[in-house]
Amino acid sequence: MKDTCEGRYEAVEIRAIKVHGSSNDFYLIDEMSRELAITEEERSALSLAVCKRTGEDGADGILFVQASNTADAKMRVFNADGTEASMCGNGLRCVGRYVSEKLGKDELIIETMKADLAVKREPEIYQDIPTFRVEISPVLKSTKALPMNTEKDEIIQERLPFLDDELIFTTLSVPNPHLVSIVSQEVLASDKQEKIAKYVNGENEWFPDGVNVSFINVMSDKDIFVRTYERGVGFTNACGTAMSASSLVTKWERSLEDEVLLNVYNPGGMVKCQVHDMPEKTWIDLIGNATYEYKQTITVDLKHREVQFGNKEIHEEEVAAYHAFVNHVKEIVGAI
Ligand SMILES: N[C@H](CCC[C@H](N)C(=O)O)C(=O)O
């Protein structure tokens, strides 16, 4: 945005699509033909202003889709608090769908902060649910990658008494940072996750950049439930990178096969995670919905932190199809 002659910013109109992956929702903004003429600070402020939950408006983050020199497109992801993250699994499925339909190809590569990742349209996970597979990589065990202030090189299924006396934790970067614990239903129902997550995402000596915190409840050798308190957001309906990290931790803890396919249930629905834990390389494929909720023009005047949301052009059929899927998932979870 440019300062006008009176020193006021022009309000700028942004065409956005509200999208979600497993009900983890984002505004998708296409900058492939022309990037928004905003500074990095304004990009962060834009995310903070637009994602603020007020009534039906707001989101967990913004997905900026930009041109790339190395891939079909580039994804940048900003959390609701204005911080930029290196990766977003649920968001990558939505960006993958958008670019797939824009370029007319079902297999593509999307550039992210740390890697160019494979994205592929998949058979529908449920009736009328656009479904995509995205590569979650790199997977790093080193605590330095999070970063975490500890002498330990890795934390794999270990107690962390400074967080909790009983729970066993694993830290992983995929490549954004995750702290994961397999817990009982009882612990899942307690306030432990919120207390731990608020501590490690506030002033603390261990995780200087914060960390996404997930609790896993193992339902069977092919079904898990994951709830995540996301860095820069708070509790969300789902976190794609967290569900991927949780699948790998479950594979290790339950000694499952190297390429186990897990159903990962979450408060926003269900995805599948195909673990690839090979001697030469470890990565996870995250498979799930990429749903468009509505198109909307958002008018933003950053100088005055004013945001106006225009009328919604709702994708009624997609919204209805996803509701039907969630009801189907609830029946399955109830039966497990
Ligand atoms: N809050 C995350 C970024 C969004 C990741 C999540 N929405 C996903 O689907 O992976 C972080 O700061 O690392």
Tab-separated table of C-alpha atoms and ligand atoms in Angstrom, residues 21 24-26 60 77-81 83-93 136 174-178 209 211-212 228-234 236 238-244 286, ligand 1:
chain	number	residue	atom	x	y	z
A	21	GLY	CA	-8.243	-28.169	5.334
A	24	ASN	CA	-8.311	-25.280	9.731
A	25	ASP	CA	-9.315	-22.161	7.839
A	26	PHE	CA	-7.426	-19.539	5.876
A	60	ASP	CA	-6.403	-19.225	11.492
A	77	VAL	CA	1.754	-18.832	5.379
A	78	PHE	CA	1.103	-16.285	8.113
A	79	ASN	CA	-0.513	-17.159	11.449
A	80	ALA	CA	-3.371	-15.154	12.930
A	81	ASP	CA	-0.893	-13.334	15.175
A	83	THR	CA	3.997	-14.408	12.455
A	84	GLU	CA	5.180	-16.246	9.330
A	85	ALA	CA	5.566	-20.031	9.510
A	86	SER	CA	7.800	-22.221	7.351
A	87	MET	CA	5.050	-24.688	6.501
A	88	CYS	CA	1.320	-25.433	6.704
A	89	GLY	CA	0.034	-28.882	5.778
A	90	ASN	CA	-3.686	-28.103	5.664
A	91	GLY	CA	-2.944	-24.874	3.829
A	92	LEU	CA	-0.719	-26.603	1.273
A	93	ARG	CA	-3.611	-28.854	0.215
A	136	ILE	CA	5.410	-33.042	4.467
A	174	VAL	CA	8.409	-30.888	9.749
A	175	PRO	CA	9.897	-28.340	9.237
A	176	ASN	CA	7.870	-26.103	11.521
A	177	PRO	CA	8.308	-26.978	15.234
A	178	HIS	CA	6.166	-29.541	17.054
A	209	ASP	CA	10.213	-19.120	18.815
A	211	VAL	CA	6.130	-24.460	19.290
A	212	ASN	CA	2.941	-26.205	18.121
A	228	THR	CA	-3.287	-29.153	18.473
A	229	TYR	CA	-2.669	-25.807	20.119
A	230	GLU	CA	-0.992	-23.967	17.280
A	231	ARG	CA	1.850	-21.510	17.696
A	232	GLY	CA	0.609	-18.093	16.630
A	233	VAL	CA	-3.056	-19.124	16.680
A	234	GLY	CA	-4.202	-21.187	19.698
A	236	THR	CA	-7.429	-24.962	15.959
A	238	ALA	CA	-6.712	-29.311	12.977
A	239	CYS	CA	-3.040	-28.741	12.165
A	240	GLY	CA	-1.731	-30.633	9.150
A	241	THR	CA	1.948	-30.624	10.060
A	242	ALA	CA	1.038	-31.614	13.625
A	243	MET	CA	-1.079	-34.565	12.430
A	244	SER	CA	1.822	-35.612	10.221
A	286	LEU	CA	-0.810	-35.802	4.255
B	1	LIG	N1	0.898	-22.491	13.417
B	1	LIG	C1	1.916	-23.147	12.582
B	1	LIG	C2	1.714	-22.779	11.100
B	1	LIG	C3	0.430	-23.346	10.542
B	1	LIG	C4	0.505	-24.841	10.485
B	1	LIG	C5	-0.823	-25.570	10.442
B	1	LIG	N2	-1.992	-24.775	10.231
B	1	LIG	C6	-0.768	-26.746	9.484
B	1	LIG	O1	-1.801	-27.093	8.880
B	1	LIG	O2	0.313	-27.368	9.391
B	1	LIG	C7	3.293	-22.666	13.003
B	1	LIG	O3	3.417	-21.523	13.443
B	1	LIG	O4	4.250	-23.462	12.861
